């Protein structure tokens, strides 16, 4: 009976777990890593980006996001929307074509791959015959024209991917129609460009690599006109009136050709080299758009003088007498222009440029052509991310003050709204305001609105102004000066340069109730800042803390401390520093915490930890934790001693590899700093990447970095006896040692005069000497103690001070509970001894039940070195659930993980992207959006060429489709399905088991 009863209890607990815990990767924040293709649908008003890793991402109005991933591990080289439809085609570098659709399901759209296709040539033909180099999605929405490396143009019916062999345009057909006095067949080369005549869909222009362009009539199957350009062709553009064709070439020139007439061989080539007369780089793309009242806009990429500015990444915009060369800090992938007006045929309104490290949108309707602030796709890695900190449930007053400080910084941006507005965001409003703070290599801290799907930039804090730094000569290099030619204008915010690697932010702690912020850096600097709505000029004095406490025999071999400015510094509105602590030796800050109620900051390095009173600006406590054998701790991050953990260092360097080629200053210092950070992280990672590691065993006390401080924790608890609680500071080290200090705070009325004192109270040495990564004190009810000021603001209940408190010490290898104040072991949960994994990140989170609003549990959230997430119950310390989250080889991703207070988390999947995940059933932030197919205007169909046989409609592209399925899809495509009653009638009218098929293939407008 006992066994059955126990089983019933376990079943009840399992049901409760299902109501509390659920793992989902919900959304990717930031900028796609290594983008490779760009497209835009004017009718859907959606932007599509393909990447080198095979991802395809769609963006519309803020909150409207979709992501798909190709099964093939191949780069996306081209993306094309089918006109006036919800389908798009991707071309990969393995020469495969893929059809994607936005399909409605339960009122929400989802991006699905519905077909794939690879061109097959005649038997024995070389691969170049079918290697696709150019794609044209015909305005009929029913044809794809595929130009190839061999010079052929294949015509394919979509969405079924059926090759229409009788309509193919072979190289023989084209070559036979080319005048003999031009170029022979062997010189035509590949198809570089395909464009449709805007006023006659039966005509397309085929541009060949050597320069020849042929206007081809799809209906008559013959060449209409030859355009004999002589330079290597890069791109073509057909003007809206159909009267002219622009071609751009590899010598930095573009030409304008008149359309019409049978024989234009006598026409002279009208060539213009915008930045000649010296040799120029190729103009890779050119666009000309008319305006209602004035001259057209001419936009092209490239064309810079090769010798002087060949390394610049530029897009030139020319309109009337305004000529600007937009200068970007990374390579241009592609661009397009958004037009205003109801049919998207009005004046150009915005230029959208995708470069390798960011997306830049230029307002073309406002004088000066300012940049429009992006609500998403923001480059998180403008400077490399070095740490993260998440704060949940921000009070409205602090939120508004941070926004106001950020608005002051955004005066240079356009006031126009975001121009990409496709789809409907159906996600509910976020239940609370959340902040994500990221620390960066250049000494900045960026504040992000992490409440919803869009990670929106709010405010940027720079700490560099406090210190003397080397001025970077590149800062103003790209700013245009009066009369300069080319007329450069630097745009974009991606800036890979760092004035001084010592400025890098390593730890951040923000108190959301008081508005106090503390940040700590690479060279032992700790800044305490407060929020000020007005600009202020003040001097920040450094308080030096000697963590070695006069110990002999140690000599710091690392970098020097930063020099503090002695003159007053003008700080803009926002967070302004008023206190500075400088650790000696100036080692990386490894632990930091702030108690705003007590006005105290605790900090730790590899040499020890200290306690600072930022109200009186005094040091209260200095404790050296250095072991006599810790010589490695004295080498410092920038030491010349080579790291013995080379493989780990290389793994951590991958996160910055994309910017290595751009870093021209402080290369040596940056490399040394990376070596130091890698060595430090490697120590934290215990030097091993093996999936299964050793059982728990005692470690030698002379292991390197045993004195490194891993965690600091403030608690009001029982240290001396069970009847008197007292403020305390707890510190955990890499050698498995826990220090507890009792703090005496003067009464409130004397807080500014009387000193705060600290005295040693407890010291715990874990037998297995595993690094201590977390410390939590549980109250009499077994709940974690609330944050400072949380009870005072009525946002948490007062901790239970009647029952006995417990101390939970989380080491890399196990969770151990001690009673307080006796500090006797009560229970423990082993991790490493069971599955060989080690704790890398730990946090306390509240999990609310999905069934009952009133029920919830506080639990520990743990990330291991194998990339697994565990939830551990409190106070019983029992394993609840386990989920695989991050690849165990992704050391950088594991090291970057940060948890929220409500069971969510973020980690870097690339230098520029956070993956967001949720372990909670109640708190899930994910895109919920709907995209409906645009309604066709009748006039758009009058010139459509019809393929032989039945008109092609949405059909599944698998080769074994049945006729019934095709018929069902045709019915669905040509019906209005916004009304569910109509949908049901159609479903009933179809034979057999078509109901489920229809539900999966709903299209929500006329195709």
GROMACS .gro file of C-alpha atoms in nm, residues 380-542:
model
  163
  380UNK     CA    1   2.383   4.435  -3.004
  381UNK     CA    2   2.753   4.404  -3.083
  382UNK     CA    3   2.816   4.766  -3.186
  383UNK     CA    4   3.095   4.706  -2.941
  384UNK     CA    5   3.156   4.348  -2.828
  385UNK     CA    6   2.927   4.233  -2.545
  386UNK     CA    7   3.124   4.146  -2.232
  387UNK     CA    8   2.846   4.088  -1.975
  388UNK     CA    9   2.467   4.104  -1.925
  389UNK     CA   10   2.228   4.184  -1.640
  390UNK     CA   11   1.849   4.147  -1.639
  391UNK     CA   12   1.607   4.337  -1.415
  392UNK     CA   13   1.239   4.240  -1.403
  393UNK     CA   14   0.931   4.449  -1.325
  394UNK     CA   15   1.080   4.799  -1.350
  395UNK     CA   16   0.877   5.069  -1.167
  396UNK     CA   17   0.710   5.312  -1.406
  397UNK     CA   18   0.891   5.618  -1.270
  398UNK     CA   19   1.239   5.470  -1.330
  399UNK     CA   20   1.126   5.343  -1.673
  400UNK     CA   21   1.014   5.688  -1.782
  401UNK     CA   22   1.332   5.853  -1.655
  402UNK     CA   23   1.551   5.606  -1.848
  403UNK     CA   24   1.345   5.667  -2.163
  404UNK     CA   25   1.377   6.045  -2.116
  405UNK     CA   26   1.756   6.015  -2.082
  406UNK     CA   27   1.764   5.803  -2.398
  407UNK     CA   28   1.550   6.050  -2.593
  408UNK     CA   29   1.814   6.318  -2.536
  409UNK     CA   30   2.064   6.092  -2.713
  410UNK     CA   31   1.837   6.036  -3.015
  411UNK     CA   32   1.800   6.393  -3.141
  412UNK     CA   33   1.984   6.314  -3.465
  413UNK     CA   34   1.735   6.046  -3.569
  414UNK     CA   35   1.443   6.104  -3.805
  415UNK     CA   36   1.100   6.171  -3.656
  416UNK     CA   37   0.933   5.958  -3.924
  417UNK     CA   38   0.770   5.631  -3.813
  418UNK     CA   39   0.925   5.294  -3.897
  419UNK     CA   40   0.845   5.235  -4.268
  420UNK     CA   41   0.817   4.853  -4.263
  421UNK     CA   42   0.466   4.787  -4.131
  422UNK     CA   43   0.354   4.448  -4.264
  423UNK     CA   44   0.147   4.200  -4.066
  424UNK     CA   45  -0.048   4.232  -3.743
  425UNK     CA   46   0.112   4.190  -3.402
  426UNK     CA   47  -0.142   3.985  -3.204
  427UNK     CA   48   0.074   3.930  -2.898
  428UNK     CA   49  -0.076   4.062  -2.574
  429UNK     CA   50   0.085   4.362  -2.410
  430UNK     CA   51   0.375   4.260  -2.184
  431UNK     CA   52   0.260   4.207  -1.824
  432UNK     CA   53   0.557   4.402  -1.690
  433UNK     CA   54   0.847   4.626  -1.791
  434UNK     CA   55   1.178   4.441  -1.814
  435UNK     CA   56   1.528   4.577  -1.870
  436UNK     CA   57   1.825   4.395  -2.018
  437UNK     CA   58   2.156   4.572  -1.956
  438UNK     CA   59   2.458   4.476  -2.167
  439UNK     CA   60   2.815   4.574  -2.083
  440UNK     CA   61   3.054   4.631  -2.371
  441UNK     CA   62   3.422   4.629  -2.452
  442UNK     CA   63   3.432   5.006  -2.508
  443UNK     CA   64   3.311   5.083  -2.154
  444UNK     CA   65   2.946   5.141  -2.243
  445UNK     CA   66   2.636   4.995  -2.081
  446UNK     CA   67   2.330   4.972  -2.304
  447UNK     CA   68   1.975   4.957  -2.172
  448UNK     CA   69   1.727   4.748  -2.372
  449UNK     CA   70   1.351   4.715  -2.341
  450UNK     CA   71   1.325   4.337  -2.303
  451UNK     CA   72   0.953   4.333  -2.218
  452UNK     CA   73   0.835   4.197  -2.552
  453UNK     CA   74   0.942   4.039  -2.879
  454UNK     CA   75   1.144   4.343  -2.993
  455UNK     CA   76   1.463   4.414  -2.801
  456UNK     CA   77   1.440   4.790  -2.829
  457UNK     CA   78   1.730   5.027  -2.743
  458UNK     CA   79   1.640   5.275  -2.467
  459UNK     CA   80   1.957   5.442  -2.343
  460UNK     CA   81   2.337   5.417  -2.363
  461UNK     CA   82   2.569   5.492  -2.072
  462UNK     CA   83   2.938   5.558  -2.135
  463UNK     CA   84   3.193   5.526  -1.857
  464UNK     CA   85   3.493   5.633  -2.066
  465UNK     CA   86   3.449   6.001  -1.977
  466UNK     CA   87   3.565   5.938  -1.620
  467UNK     CA   88   3.908   5.827  -1.741
  468UNK     CA   89   4.189   5.950  -1.963
  469UNK     CA   90   4.189   5.731  -2.276
  470UNK     CA   91   4.382   5.735  -2.600
  471UNK     CA   92   4.181   5.928  -2.857
  472UNK     CA   93   4.100   5.711  -3.154
  473UNK     CA   94   4.208   5.886  -3.476
  474UNK     CA   95   3.930   5.704  -3.663
  475UNK     CA   96   3.657   5.876  -3.466
  476UNK     CA   97   3.618   6.164  -3.708
  477UNK     CA   98   3.791   6.021  -4.007
  478UNK     CA   99   3.475   5.942  -4.197
  479UNK     CA  100   3.284   6.262  -4.130
  480UNK     CA  101   3.233   6.460  -4.445
  481UNK     CA  102   3.380   6.808  -4.472
  482UNK     CA  103   3.262   7.094  -4.688
  483UNK     CA  104   3.369   7.046  -5.048
  484UNK     CA  105   3.507   6.697  -4.994
  485UNK     CA  106   3.482   6.459  -5.288
  486UNK     CA  107   3.340   6.198  -5.276
  487UNK     CA  108   3.088   6.360  -5.036
  488UNK     CA  109   3.112   6.100  -4.759
  489UNK     CA  110   2.868   6.079  -4.470
  490UNK     CA  111   2.927   5.816  -4.203
  491UNK     CA  112   2.615   5.618  -4.112
  492UNK     CA  113   2.541   5.325  -3.884
  493UNK     CA  114   2.629   5.256  -3.524
  494UNK     CA  115   2.849   4.947  -3.558
  495UNK     CA  116   3.189   5.054  -3.424
  496UNK     CA  117   3.442   4.776  -3.370
  497UNK     CA  118   3.707   5.006  -3.223
  498UNK     CA  119   3.773   5.038  -2.850
  499UNK     CA  120   3.972   5.329  -2.712
  500UNK     CA  121   4.117   5.112  -2.437
  501UNK     CA  122   4.042   4.743  -2.365
  502UNK     CA  123   4.069   4.814  -1.992
  503UNK     CA  124   3.738   5.002  -2.014
  504UNK     CA  125   3.548   4.678  -2.079
  505UNK     CA  126   3.248   4.628  -1.848
  506UNK     CA  127   3.258   4.297  -1.659
  507UNK     CA  128   2.981   4.322  -1.399
  508UNK     CA  129   2.659   4.526  -1.366
  509UNK     CA  130   2.409   4.561  -1.080
  510UNK     CA  131   2.104   4.792  -1.090
  511UNK     CA  132   1.862   4.860  -0.804
  512UNK     CA  133   1.528   4.930  -0.972
  513UNK     CA  134   1.378   5.088  -0.659
  514UNK     CA  135   1.644   5.346  -0.574
  515UNK     CA  136   1.786   5.406  -0.923
  516UNK     CA  137   2.142   5.330  -0.808
  517UNK     CA  138   2.365   5.149  -1.055
  518UNK     CA  139   2.710   5.001  -1.009
  519UNK     CA  140   2.934   4.881  -1.294
  520UNK     CA  141   3.276   4.721  -1.274
  521UNK     CA  142   3.543   4.685  -1.537
  522UNK     CA  143   3.848   4.500  -1.661
  523UNK     CA  144   4.108   4.714  -1.481
  524UNK     CA  145   3.966   4.681  -1.129
  525UNK     CA  146   3.743   4.990  -1.150
  526UNK     CA  147   3.402   5.002  -0.977
  527UNK     CA  148   3.172   5.297  -1.052
  528UNK     CA  149   2.862   5.385  -0.849
  529UNK     CA  150   2.610   5.593  -1.042
  530UNK     CA  151   2.276   5.757  -0.974
  531UNK     CA  152   2.005   5.870  -1.214
  532UNK     CA  153   1.992   6.245  -1.275
  533UNK     CA  154   1.742   6.408  -1.509
  534UNK     CA  155   1.969   6.708  -1.569
  535UNK     CA  156   2.323   6.739  -1.703
  536UNK     CA  157   2.579   6.790  -1.426
  537UNK     CA  158   2.947   6.875  -1.406
  538UNK     CA  159   3.135   6.697  -1.130
  539UNK     CA  160   3.467   6.542  -1.035
  540UNK     CA  161   3.482   6.171  -0.957
  541UNK     CA  162   3.752   6.086  -0.703
  542UNK     CA  163   3.898   5.738  -0.691
   0.00000   0.00000   0.00000
